[in-house]
Short mmCIF file of C-alpha atoms in Angstrom, two decimals:
data_model
loop_
_atom_site.label_atom_id
_atom_site.label_comp_id
_atom_site.label_asym_id
_atom_site.label_seq_id
_atom_site.Cartn_x
_atom_site.Cartn_y
_atom_site.Cartn_z
CA MET A 2 23.71 22.33 -9.66
CA ARG A 3 23.29 20.28 -12.82
CA ILE A 4 21.61 16.91 -12.92
CA THR A 5 22.12 14.88 -16.06
CA GLN A 6 20.04 11.75 -16.53
CA ASP A 7 19.90 9.53 -19.54
CA VAL A 8 16.66 7.71 -19.82
CA ARG A 9 15.90 5.40 -22.75
CA TYR A 10 12.45 3.99 -23.13
CA ARG A 11 11.70 0.68 -24.69
CA LYS A 12 12.43 0.32 -28.38
CA GLY A 13 9.47 -0.39 -30.64
CA GLU A 14 7.15 1.92 -28.75
CA PHE A 15 9.32 4.99 -28.78
CA VAL A 16 12.88 5.72 -28.08
CA LYS A 17 13.67 8.90 -26.30
CA ASN A 18 16.94 10.08 -24.96
CA LEU A 19 15.97 12.46 -22.36
CA ARG A 20 18.71 14.70 -21.09
CA VAL A 21 17.46 16.46 -18.08
CA ALA A 22 19.23 19.59 -17.02
CA ALA A 23 18.35 20.96 -13.69
CA GLY A 24 18.20 24.42 -15.13
CA ALA A 25 15.32 23.38 -17.36
CA LEU A 26 13.49 21.90 -14.51
CA ALA A 27 14.40 24.43 -11.92
CA THR A 28 10.93 25.89 -11.80
CA ALA A 29 9.31 22.56 -11.35
CA VAL A 30 11.76 20.43 -9.41
CA LEU A 31 13.07 21.69 -6.10
CA LEU A 32 15.66 19.52 -4.42
CA MET A 33 15.81 20.52 -0.81
CA PRO A 34 19.26 21.92 -0.09
CA ALA A 35 19.75 19.83 3.06
CA ALA A 36 18.28 16.59 1.58
CA ALA A 37 20.06 14.38 4.04
CA VAL A 38 17.91 11.42 4.87
CA ALA A 39 17.30 11.24 8.60
CA ALA A 40 17.03 7.92 10.26
CA PRO A 41 13.67 7.18 11.73
CA ALA A 42 13.40 8.12 15.41
CA PRO A 43 13.85 5.19 17.77
CA LEU A 44 10.73 3.88 19.30
CA PRO A 45 10.22 5.03 22.89
CA THR A 46 10.04 2.64 25.86
CA VAL A 47 6.84 2.88 27.84
CA GLU A 48 6.54 0.67 30.82
CA GLY A 49 3.76 -1.83 30.40
CA VAL A 50 2.71 -0.54 26.98
CA PRO A 51 4.19 -2.12 23.83
CA VAL A 52 5.06 0.55 21.27
CA LEU A 53 5.76 -1.34 18.03
CA ALA A 54 5.45 1.40 15.38
CA ARG A 55 4.29 4.93 15.00
CA ALA A 56 3.30 7.37 12.25
CA TRP A 57 1.85 10.76 11.77
CA ILE A 58 -1.66 10.72 10.27
CA SER A 59 -3.76 13.46 9.03
CA ASN A 60 -7.50 14.26 9.18
CA THR A 61 -9.04 14.93 5.83
CA ARG A 62 -11.86 16.88 7.27
CA ASP A 63 -10.02 19.62 9.16
CA GLY A 64 -6.35 18.93 8.38
CA GLY A 65 -5.50 18.09 11.97
CA SER A 66 -2.76 15.68 12.75
CA ALA A 67 -2.58 12.74 15.09
CA VAL A 68 -0.03 10.15 16.06
CA LEU A 69 -1.08 6.60 15.33
CA THR A 70 0.75 3.89 17.33
CA VAL A 71 0.57 0.13 16.83
CA HIS A 72 0.68 -1.67 20.19
CA GLY A 73 0.10 -5.25 19.05
CA VAL A 74 -0.35 -7.60 16.16
CA ARG A 75 -1.71 -10.64 18.00
CA ARG A 76 -2.41 -14.04 16.65
CA ILE A 77 -5.57 -15.72 17.99
CA GLU A 78 -7.48 -18.72 16.77
CA GLY A 79 -8.94 -17.95 13.36
CA ALA A 80 -7.83 -14.31 13.21
CA THR A 81 -5.24 -11.62 13.97
CA VAL A 82 -5.98 -8.74 16.24
CA VAL A 83 -4.35 -5.35 15.60
CA TYR A 84 -4.24 -2.97 18.55
CA PHE A 85 -3.54 0.67 17.81
CA SER A 86 -3.96 4.02 19.50
CA MET A 87 -4.44 7.50 18.32
CA GLY A 88 -3.47 10.65 20.19
CA LEU A 89 -2.99 14.24 19.49
CA PRO A 90 0.61 15.40 19.10
CA LYS A 91 2.11 17.74 21.65
CA GLY A 92 0.83 21.20 21.17
CA ALA A 93 -2.39 20.28 19.34
CA PRO A 94 -5.62 21.79 20.66
CA ALA A 95 -7.36 19.33 22.93
CA ASP A 96 -10.65 19.73 21.12
CA ALA A 97 -9.23 18.80 17.76
CA ASN A 98 -11.42 16.40 15.73
CA ARG A 99 -10.37 12.81 16.21
CA LEU A 100 -13.05 10.88 14.43
CA PHE A 101 -10.86 8.01 13.24
CA SER A 102 -12.75 7.63 9.86
CA TYR A 103 -11.50 10.96 8.78
CA TYR A 104 -7.83 10.15 9.21
CA GLY A 105 -5.88 8.77 6.32
CA GLY A 106 -6.90 10.61 3.23
CA GLY A 107 -9.29 8.13 1.65
CA PHE A 108 -7.74 4.89 2.69
CA TRP A 109 -11.11 3.28 3.08
CA ASN A 110 -11.21 1.81 -0.41
CA THR A 111 -7.83 0.11 -0.15
CA LEU A 112 -7.48 -3.53 0.60
CA THR A 113 -11.00 -3.95 1.89
CA VAL A 114 -13.31 -6.77 0.95
CA GLY A 115 -15.36 -4.55 -1.25
CA ASN A 116 -17.77 -3.14 1.32
CA SER A 117 -18.57 0.35 0.33
CA ALA A 118 -19.49 1.68 3.77
CA SER A 119 -16.22 0.58 5.46
CA GLY A 120 -14.29 3.33 7.08
CA ALA A 121 -10.56 3.51 7.83
CA GLU A 122 -11.06 1.24 10.76
CA CYS A 123 -12.22 -1.50 8.38
CA ALA A 124 -9.24 -1.09 6.11
CA VAL A 125 -6.48 -2.14 8.39
CA SER A 126 -4.34 -4.64 6.63
CA LEU A 127 -1.20 -6.62 7.32
CA LEU A 128 1.34 -7.06 4.55
CA ASP A 129 3.54 -10.09 4.36
CA ILE A 130 5.78 -8.93 1.49
CA ALA A 131 8.12 -12.00 1.58
CA GLY A 132 5.03 -14.26 1.31
CA GLY A 133 3.47 -12.04 -1.31
CA LYS A 134 0.14 -11.56 0.46
CA ALA A 135 -1.95 -8.89 2.19
CA TYR A 136 -4.37 -9.81 4.99
CA SER A 137 -7.26 -7.49 5.46
CA THR A 138 -10.11 -7.10 7.96
CA LEU A 139 -12.42 -10.13 8.04
CA PRO A 140 -15.76 -9.60 6.38
CA ILE A 141 -18.81 -10.38 8.47
CA SER A 142 -22.36 -11.23 7.45
CA ASP A 143 -23.25 -7.58 7.50
CA ALA A 144 -21.60 -6.75 4.21
CA ASN A 145 -20.97 -3.18 5.16
CA SER A 146 -19.07 -3.76 8.31
CA CYS A 147 -16.06 -5.34 9.85
CA LEU A 148 -14.99 -6.45 13.30
CA GLY A 149 -13.21 -3.46 14.79
CA THR A 150 -13.51 -0.12 16.47
CA LYS A 151 -15.72 1.93 14.24
CA GLY A 152 -17.32 5.30 14.18
CA ILE A 153 -16.12 5.85 17.65
CA ASP A 154 -15.18 9.31 18.73
CA PHE A 155 -11.63 9.02 19.78
CA SER A 156 -11.86 11.99 22.10
CA PRO A 157 -10.05 11.18 25.30
CA PRO A 158 -11.63 11.76 28.70
CA ALA A 159 -11.97 15.38 29.68
CA ASP A 160 -9.44 15.04 32.46
CA LYS A 161 -6.73 13.72 30.03
CA PRO A 162 -7.23 15.86 26.95
CA ASN A 163 -3.98 14.81 25.40
CA ALA A 164 -4.04 11.12 26.19
CA ALA A 165 -4.01 8.52 23.41
CA VAL A 166 -6.93 6.08 23.22
CA VAL A 167 -6.90 2.51 21.94
CA GLY A 168 -8.77 0.90 19.07
CA TRP A 169 -8.60 -2.51 17.39
CA SER A 170 -9.40 -4.43 14.25
CA ILE A 171 -9.69 -8.11 13.51
CA VAL A 172 -7.79 -9.23 10.45
CA ALA A 173 -7.49 -12.49 8.60
CA PRO A 174 -5.34 -15.11 10.23
CA LEU A 175 -1.66 -15.07 9.42
CA PRO A 176 0.30 -18.23 8.60
CA LYS A 177 2.31 -19.54 11.52
CA ASP A 178 5.59 -18.79 9.86
CA VAL A 179 4.94 -15.06 9.46
CA THR A 180 6.79 -13.35 12.27
CA THR A 181 6.73 -9.76 11.12
CA VAL A 182 4.37 -7.75 8.97
CA ASP A 183 3.93 -4.24 7.63
CA VAL A 184 0.81 -2.64 9.02
CA PHE A 185 -1.16 -0.54 6.51
CA ILE A 186 -3.44 1.73 8.40
CA SER A 187 -4.78 5.28 8.00
CA SER A 188 -2.84 5.66 4.73
CA GLN A 189 0.44 4.90 6.34
CA VAL A 190 2.65 1.82 6.06
CA LEU A 191 4.36 0.95 9.35
CA PRO A 192 7.07 -1.59 8.56
CA ASP A 193 8.46 -4.58 10.38
CA VAL A 194 5.96 -5.01 13.21
CA PRO A 195 6.41 -8.26 15.11
CA VAL A 196 3.56 -10.73 15.25
CA GLU A 197 2.95 -12.24 18.72
CA ASP A 198 0.52 -14.68 20.26
CA GLY A 199 -2.54 -13.99 22.38
CA LEU A 200 -4.65 -11.01 23.30
CA LEU A 201 -3.19 -8.10 25.24
CA GLU A 202 -4.10 -7.92 28.93
CA PRO A 203 -5.42 -6.71 31.19
CA VAL A 204 -8.79 -5.90 29.59
CA SER A 205 -10.45 -2.57 30.27
CA GLN A 206 -14.17 -2.06 30.63
CA ASP A 207 -13.97 1.03 28.40
CA PRO A 208 -14.50 0.21 24.75
CA VAL A 209 -11.82 2.76 23.84
CA PRO A 210 -9.57 2.94 26.84
CA VAL A 211 -6.81 5.46 27.39
CA VAL A 212 -3.43 3.93 26.72
CA GLY A 213 -2.09 2.58 29.93
CA THR A 214 -5.47 1.76 31.54
CA GLY A 215 -5.86 -1.68 29.98
CA TRP A 216 -6.79 -2.89 26.50
CA PRO A 217 -10.16 -3.11 24.77
CA LYS A 218 -12.13 -6.31 25.10
CA ILE A 219 -12.02 -8.16 21.80
CA PRO A 220 -15.32 -9.91 20.98
CA THR A 221 -13.82 -13.15 19.77
CA ALA A 222 -17.25 -14.81 19.86
CA ARG A 223 -18.19 -12.65 16.87
CA LEU A 224 -15.71 -14.49 14.73
CA SER A 225 -18.55 -16.88 14.08
CA GLU A 226 -20.15 -14.06 11.96
CA VAL A 227 -17.18 -14.10 9.54
CA VAL A 228 -18.06 -15.03 6.00
CA ASP A 229 -15.75 -15.61 3.05
CA ALA A 230 -12.60 -15.25 5.14
CA ASP A 231 -10.51 -16.21 2.12
CA LYS A 232 -11.64 -13.02 0.35
CA ALA A 233 -9.71 -11.05 2.98
CA VAL A 234 -6.42 -12.39 1.70
CA PHE A 235 -5.03 -10.61 -1.34
CA PRO A 236 -2.12 -11.95 -3.44
CA LEU A 237 0.35 -9.10 -4.08
CA MET A 238 2.02 -8.42 -7.40
CA SER A 239 5.18 -6.49 -8.07
CA ARG A 240 6.23 -5.19 -11.47
CA VAL A 241 9.63 -4.02 -12.68
CA GLN A 242 9.97 -2.73 -16.24
CA PRO A 243 13.45 -2.56 -17.68
CA ILE A 244 13.90 0.67 -19.63
CA ASP A 245 16.00 -0.82 -22.48
CA VAL A 246 14.40 -4.23 -22.65
CA PRO A 247 10.80 -4.58 -23.72
CA VAL A 248 10.02 -7.27 -21.29
CA ALA A 249 8.73 -6.48 -17.82
CA GLU A 250 9.15 -8.93 -14.96
CA ALA A 251 6.34 -9.36 -12.45
CA GLN A 252 6.26 -11.37 -9.24
CA THR A 253 2.85 -12.90 -8.63
CA SER A 254 1.47 -15.54 -6.35
CA GLU A 255 1.63 -17.91 -9.32
CA GLY A 256 5.31 -17.25 -9.91
CA VAL A 257 7.37 -15.08 -12.19
CA GLN A 258 5.47 -13.60 -15.07
CA LEU A 259 7.16 -11.92 -18.08
CA GLU A 260 5.08 -9.23 -19.74
CA ILE A 261 5.47 -7.92 -23.25
CA PRO A 262 3.35 -4.99 -24.50
CA ALA A 263 1.42 -5.88 -27.61
CA SER A 264 2.70 -2.68 -29.18
CA VAL A 265 6.22 -4.10 -29.39
CA LEU A 266 5.03 -7.42 -30.84
CA PHE A 267 2.16 -6.74 -33.18
CA GLU A 268 0.82 -4.22 -35.68
CA PHE A 269 -2.60 -2.85 -34.98
CA ASP A 270 -5.26 -5.60 -35.13
CA ARG A 271 -2.68 -8.18 -36.41
CA SER A 272 -1.52 -11.41 -34.82
CA ASP A 273 1.43 -12.28 -36.98
CA LEU A 274 4.84 -11.31 -35.59
CA PRO A 275 6.82 -8.80 -37.71
CA PRO A 276 10.60 -8.98 -37.77
CA ALA A 277 10.73 -5.98 -35.38
CA ALA A 278 9.25 -8.25 -32.66
CA GLY A 279 12.37 -10.36 -32.68
CA GLU A 280 14.20 -8.27 -30.05
CA ALA A 281 11.38 -8.76 -27.58
CA ILE A 282 11.17 -12.50 -28.22
CA ASP A 283 14.95 -12.79 -27.79
CA ALA A 284 14.74 -10.83 -24.49
CA ALA A 285 12.03 -13.15 -23.24
CA VAL A 286 14.02 -16.26 -24.23
CA ALA A 287 17.06 -14.81 -22.40
CA LYS A 288 15.00 -14.29 -19.26
CA ILE A 289 13.43 -17.71 -19.40
CA THR A 290 16.83 -19.31 -19.88
CA ALA A 291 18.51 -17.23 -17.15
CA ALA A 292 15.83 -18.33 -14.74
CA GLY A 293 16.83 -21.98 -15.24
CA THR A 294 13.32 -22.73 -16.35
CA SER A 295 12.14 -26.27 -17.02
CA GLY A 296 8.65 -27.67 -17.28
CA ALA A 297 5.51 -26.01 -18.44
CA ILE A 298 5.26 -22.36 -19.56
CA THR A 299 1.92 -20.63 -20.25
CA VAL A 300 1.66 -17.89 -22.87
CA THR A 301 -1.39 -15.70 -22.41
CA GLY A 302 -2.73 -13.04 -24.68
CA TYR A 303 -4.83 -10.01 -23.53
CA THR A 304 -6.52 -7.12 -25.25
CA ASP A 305 -7.97 -3.89 -23.97
CA SER A 306 -11.74 -3.40 -23.64
CA THR A 307 -12.24 -1.70 -26.93
CA GLY A 308 -14.37 -3.62 -29.38
CA ASP A 309 -16.36 -6.82 -29.30
CA ASP A 310 -15.75 -9.36 -26.61
CA ALA A 311 -15.70 -12.34 -28.90
CA TYR A 312 -13.41 -10.54 -31.37
CA ASN A 313 -10.97 -9.59 -28.56
CA GLN A 314 -10.99 -13.18 -27.26
CA ALA A 315 -10.10 -14.60 -30.67
CA LEU A 316 -7.42 -11.95 -31.24
CA SER A 317 -5.82 -12.69 -27.85
CA GLU A 318 -5.75 -16.37 -28.61
CA ARG A 319 -4.08 -15.88 -32.02
CA ARG A 320 -1.49 -13.52 -30.57
CA ALA A 321 -0.64 -15.94 -27.71
CA GLN A 322 -0.27 -18.72 -30.32
CA SER A 323 2.14 -16.59 -32.44
CA VAL A 324 4.29 -15.84 -29.42
CA LEU A 325 4.29 -19.52 -28.44
CA ALA A 326 5.52 -20.51 -31.87
CA ALA A 327 8.32 -17.96 -31.76
CA LEU A 328 9.41 -19.03 -28.32
CA GLN A 329 9.22 -22.74 -29.07
CA ALA A 330 11.66 -22.33 -31.94
CA LYS A 331 14.28 -20.85 -29.57
CA LEU A 332 13.78 -22.84 -26.32
CA PRO A 333 15.00 -26.32 -25.52
CA GLY A 334 12.55 -29.25 -25.94
CA THR A 335 12.50 -29.80 -22.16
CA ILE A 336 10.21 -26.82 -21.90
CA THR A 337 6.59 -27.28 -22.89
CA LEU A 338 4.47 -24.32 -23.89
CA THR A 339 0.73 -23.77 -23.76
CA ALA A 340 -1.09 -20.81 -25.30
CA GLU A 341 -4.30 -19.26 -24.04
CA GLY A 342 -6.29 -16.12 -24.77
CA LYS A 343 -8.08 -14.08 -22.11
CA GLY A 344 -9.46 -11.31 -24.26
CA GLU A 345 -10.08 -8.18 -22.15
CA ALA A 346 -10.13 -9.99 -18.80
CA ASP A 347 -7.77 -9.19 -15.90
CA PRO A 348 -6.86 -5.62 -16.84
CA ILE A 349 -3.68 -4.27 -15.18
CA ALA A 350 -4.50 -0.66 -15.91
CA ASP A 351 -7.40 1.72 -16.53
CA ASN A 352 -9.18 0.99 -19.81
CA GLY A 353 -10.54 4.51 -19.71
CA THR A 354 -7.23 6.07 -20.79
CA ASP A 355 -4.98 5.61 -23.82
CA ASP A 356 -2.00 4.76 -21.59
CA GLY A 357 -4.05 2.25 -19.57
CA ARG A 358 -5.35 0.55 -22.65
CA ALA A 359 -1.82 0.28 -24.05
CA LEU A 360 -0.76 -1.52 -20.83
CA ASN A 361 -3.66 -3.91 -20.98
CA ARG A 362 -2.84 -5.01 -24.57
CA ARG A 363 -0.11 -7.50 -23.72
CA VAL A 364 1.20 -11.00 -23.82
CA THR A 365 2.38 -12.65 -20.62
CA ILE A 366 4.62 -15.63 -20.16
CA THR A 367 4.17 -17.41 -16.84
CA LEU A 368 7.13 -19.46 -15.66
CA PRO A 369 6.71 -22.46 -13.48
CA LYS A 370 7.44 -21.97 -9.74
CA MET B 13 -19.03 17.26 30.07
CA SER B 14 -21.31 15.23 27.72
CA ALA B 15 -23.12 12.17 29.05
CA ARG B 16 -20.86 10.01 26.91
CA ARG B 17 -17.70 11.55 28.26
CA LEU B 18 -19.06 11.40 31.76
CA ALA B 19 -19.83 7.70 31.28
CA ARG B 20 -16.40 7.15 29.81
CA ALA B 21 -14.69 8.96 32.64
CA SER B 22 -16.58 6.84 35.09
CA VAL B 23 -15.66 3.69 33.27
CA ALA B 24 -12.03 4.78 33.01
CA ALA B 25 -11.96 5.65 36.66
CA ALA B 26 -13.37 2.26 37.60
CA ALA B 27 -10.87 0.53 35.31
CA THR B 28 -8.06 2.50 36.85
CA LEU B 29 -9.23 1.64 40.34
CA ALA B 30 -9.49 -1.95 39.34
CA LEU B 31 -5.97 -1.85 37.96
CA VAL B 32 -4.59 -0.13 41.04
CA GLY B 33 -6.05 -2.96 43.10
CA CYS B 34 -4.89 -5.65 40.75
CA SER B 35 -2.53 -8.17 42.22
CA SER B 36 -1.27 -11.42 40.85
CA SER B 37 -4.42 -13.11 42.14
CA GLY B 38 -6.46 -10.50 40.38
CA THR B 39 -5.21 -11.29 36.90
CA PRO B 40 -8.19 -11.92 34.55
CA THR B 41 -8.84 -15.57 33.80
CA PRO B 42 -7.78 -16.45 30.25
CA SER B 43 -10.27 -17.80 27.83
CA PRO B 44 -9.56 -21.51 27.31
CA SER B 45 -9.59 -21.19 23.57
CA LEU B 46 -6.85 -18.53 23.39
CA SER B 47 -3.23 -18.53 24.20
CA LEU B 48 -2.50 -15.43 26.19
CA ALA B 49 0.44 -13.13 26.10
CA PRO B 50 2.53 -12.36 29.12
CA THR B 51 0.63 -9.69 30.99
CA PRO B 52 2.34 -6.29 31.16
CA THR B 53 1.43 -4.02 33.98
CA PRO B 54 0.16 -0.89 32.29
CA SER B 55 0.72 2.37 33.95
CA ASP B 56 -1.34 5.41 33.28
CA VAL B 57 0.95 7.11 30.80
CA GLY B 58 -1.81 9.79 30.58
CA PRO B 59 -1.28 13.13 28.99
CA LEU B 60 1.51 13.53 26.55
CA ALA B 61 2.52 9.98 26.52
CA PRO B 62 6.13 9.68 25.29
CA PHE B 63 5.10 8.06 22.00
CA LEU B 64 3.06 11.12 21.13
CA SER B 65 6.18 13.32 21.23
CA ILE B 66 7.64 12.59 17.75
CA ASP B 67 8.86 14.97 15.12
CA GLU B 68 6.94 15.15 11.94
CA ASP B 69 8.93 13.90 8.88
CA GLN B 70 10.54 16.73 6.96
CA PRO B 71 10.62 16.72 3.16
CA ILE B 72 13.68 15.22 1.51
CA ALA B 73 12.53 16.36 -1.93
CA THR B 74 9.71 18.48 -3.30
CA THR B 75 8.08 18.94 -6.68
CA THR B 76 5.05 20.72 -8.06
CA ALA B 77 1.95 19.49 -9.95
CA LYS B 78 1.93 19.65 -13.69
CA ASP B 79 -0.39 22.38 -15.02
CA ASP B 80 -2.42 19.90 -17.03
CA SER B 81 -2.92 17.61 -14.01
CA SER B 82 -6.09 17.80 -12.04
CA TYR B 83 -3.84 18.42 -9.07
CA SER B 84 -2.55 21.64 -10.62
CA GLY B 85 -1.46 24.02 -7.89
CA ALA B 86 -0.45 21.23 -5.51
CA THR B 87 2.97 20.64 -3.98
CA PHE B 88 4.24 17.09 -3.55
CA SER B 89 6.74 16.46 -0.80
CA ILE B 90 8.64 13.21 -0.39
CA LEU B 91 9.10 12.47 3.24
CA ARG B 92 10.84 9.09 3.15
CA LEU B 93 12.18 6.60 0.56
CA GLU B 94 13.48 3.65 2.40
CA ALA B 95 15.15 0.61 0.82
CA ARG B 96 14.31 -2.63 2.52
CA ALA B 97 15.21 -6.26 1.79
CA GLU B 98 11.76 -7.19 0.41
CA SER B 99 10.31 -3.80 -0.58
CA THR B 100 10.78 -0.09 -0.88
CA LEU B 101 8.70 2.24 1.29
CA LEU B 102 7.65 5.59 -0.05
CA VAL B 103 6.07 8.18 2.22
CA TRP B 104 4.89 11.33 0.55
CA THR B 105 2.42 14.06 1.03
CA ALA B 106 0.59 16.57 -1.11
CA THR B 107 -0.63 20.00 -0.12
CA HIS B 108 -2.78 22.53 -1.95
CA PRO B 109 -3.42 26.12 -1.04
CA ARG B 110 -7.16 25.57 -1.11
CA THR B 111 -9.02 22.43 -0.18
CA LEU B 112 -9.13 20.32 -3.30
CA ALA B 113 -11.66 17.48 -3.79
CA ALA B 114 -10.48 14.32 -5.43
CA GLY B 115 -8.49 14.89 -8.55
CA SER B 116 -9.60 13.00 -11.58
CA ASP B 117 -6.05 11.71 -12.24
CA PHE B 118 -6.15 9.07 -9.57
CA ASP B 119 -7.96 6.65 -7.51
CA ILE B 120 -6.64 3.27 -6.48
CA THR B 121 -8.03 1.65 -9.65
CA LYS B 122 -5.89 3.90 -11.84
CA VAL B 123 -2.75 2.14 -10.83
CA ASP B 124 -0.74 3.12 -13.90
CA ASN B 125 -0.94 6.75 -12.84
CA PHE B 126 0.64 6.22 -9.48
CA PRO B 127 4.25 7.45 -9.19
CA VAL B 128 7.00 5.11 -10.44
CA LEU B 129 10.52 4.79 -9.07
CA GLN B 130 12.98 4.97 -11.89
CA THR B 131 16.63 3.96 -11.81
CA LYS B 132 18.97 4.19 -14.82
CA THR B 133 17.85 0.75 -15.96
CA ASP B 134 14.47 -0.01 -14.49
CA ARG B 135 11.09 1.34 -13.63
CA PHE B 136 9.56 0.10 -10.34
CA ALA B 137 5.77 0.27 -10.14
CA VAL B 138 3.82 0.33 -6.91
CA LEU B 139 2.74 -3.11 -5.58
CA THR B 140 -0.64 -4.20 -6.67
CA TYR B 141 -3.33 -6.76 -5.86
CA GLN B 142 -6.43 -8.03 -7.50
CA THR B 143 -9.73 -7.54 -5.83
CA PRO B 144 -12.35 -10.36 -5.73
CA THR B 145 -14.16 -8.47 -8.52
CA GLY B 146 -11.10 -8.56 -10.74
CA GLN B 147 -9.96 -4.98 -10.36
CA ARG B 148 -6.24 -4.26 -9.98
CA GLN B 149 -5.53 -1.77 -7.19
CA CYS B 150 -2.40 -0.63 -5.55
CA VAL B 151 -0.84 -0.85 -2.07
CA CYS B 152 -1.29 2.88 -1.72
CA SER B 153 -4.00 5.35 -0.82
CA ASP B 154 -6.34 7.27 -3.09
CA MET B 155 -5.92 10.95 -2.53
CA ARG B 156 -9.45 12.04 -1.86
CA VAL B 157 -8.72 15.46 -0.46
CA MET B 158 -5.80 17.85 -0.61
CA ARG B 159 -5.57 20.63 1.91
CA ALA B 160 -3.05 23.21 3.05
CA GLU B 161 -2.03 20.82 5.79
CA SER B 162 0.26 17.87 5.20
CA ASN B 163 -1.43 14.46 4.74
CA PRO B 164 1.26 11.72 4.78
CA GLN B 165 0.69 8.68 2.66
CA GLY B 166 2.63 5.43 2.48
CA ALA B 167 3.07 3.15 -0.53
CA LEU B 168 5.13 0.05 -1.18
CA TYR B 169 7.25 -0.81 -4.18
CA PRO B 170 9.46 -3.79 -5.14
CA PRO B 171 12.97 -3.81 -3.57
CA LEU B 172 15.52 -1.59 -5.34
CA PRO B 173 18.91 -3.07 -6.34
CA LYS B 174 21.29 -3.07 -3.38
CA GLY B 175 23.19 0.22 -3.02
CA THR B 176 20.79 2.34 -5.05
CA ALA B 177 21.50 5.85 -3.81
CA SER B 178 18.73 7.72 -5.55
CA VAL B 179 15.82 7.29 -7.91
CA VAL B 180 13.75 9.62 -10.10
CA LEU B 181 10.10 9.66 -9.08
CA THR B 182 7.97 10.04 -12.15
CA SER B 183 4.16 10.51 -12.46
CA PRO B 184 1.64 12.09 -14.76
CA TRP B 185 0.77 14.33 -11.82
CA PHE B 186 4.02 16.14 -11.20
CA ALA B 187 7.45 17.07 -12.61
CA ASP B 188 10.07 14.39 -12.17
CA VAL B 189 11.99 14.66 -8.98
CA THR B 190 15.19 12.96 -7.77
CA VAL B 191 14.93 11.39 -4.34
CA ARG B 192 17.66 9.97 -2.15
CA VAL B 193 17.18 6.50 -0.89
CA SER B 194 17.76 5.72 2.76
CA GLN B 195 19.26 2.37 3.79
CA PRO B 196 18.00 1.45 7.26
#
């Protein structure tokens, strides 16, 4: 089998025609011979138990597997309750470790409100991709905790060694018009889960009941302990970088943002635009025009973290001003432009690496919504 | 049986008895501040509930770690790449013959190292968000531990152009790999 792929990277940084022959990569790349993509298995119907989504999850401590099932994403006043269960798959030893915190491969730092002690149970989040936001567990006054099942041994009762048991987490409230979300839990993304109203009933007296014996009691009174609820909502950003055009397009909560690497605009430590930057400016103008833009555009300069703060701030301002001048000359007068510099603020990549610093040195053009 | 399990078994038994005896008049009283969902009648699905009997995803593509990566020796398997209207879902896993503590190539703050979906014209980066402290992190998981056993991870990307049949998955960690895109 031969695979031929032409990949051209952006001009001005480097141009590389990469012809990839499968023979050359045969030792590194193995395409499975039967690489047909199987459709996800249909969800089973269990009388009296909503089964909304399922995924295999893995335990980082002993490598054991479990099946995580979402039973409910329930809207209540001031919050959203996520009900889930975890059970050992068929054939697993009944004494396999089930401590929920160890499932998910390190998920506990993702989409939390910055509490270092939070486990996987504190890192449940609901993704509204269409709305561009993620809703995470609500922070409470104890900065290292969240409202949810935590640190509980998910071992089922001895007489039902393979039963699944139910846990829950309280997440930030969803807007009324959000009817489905993706549930991000234990390192897995479970898509298209419906959002419904009210708590699940009946309530069990067991804090972690076996599935089918009722649902955990949700301590809604503890919502009064929530602090900084707005910090549990994260605006999402997507980024698509054309290979041939040196202008990336990002979707942010503020609208469309065009992004041009400083390396395709400026020489090292300079803020005047060389002729070679013309292609990038023209590409940005084309995108602004194609978007039917009118109104106010903001041009923002950024640097990496190398060097003095004040120097970086001034450099970013001068670079933004140069790009503004170049755009202004090519855009209709109905569009007004403002330039600003943000120095090394808001990095989009790791300033500890060469590649990361290159990404952080950039000029963005924010189009009005 | 431990005291905790004994207590749980007792509570579960009591709950089961309560449920068995539950009639329409025995339905719990709703809290006045909450709207309550229609009440299903749960049954004790007990051992081997049907939703626990699912097949583990099988790899649709596989590649190996680059020698100069801190994940050297690992195998990366792509389990799903699913095109959706608003996003693209990648599910992948990495295994290593010996238990490997966190590689230095990645945590969720090193977003630019996370695998990128590449078509002939565009590179699609994993979705990101900004933390309250100003860090940019990704809608993905940081790989803290690699083991011989599979450890599935999900990550979300921007939507691919309609009809995209395959992409090349690129990363500093592993050799490029072509992955078919499923269209649910």
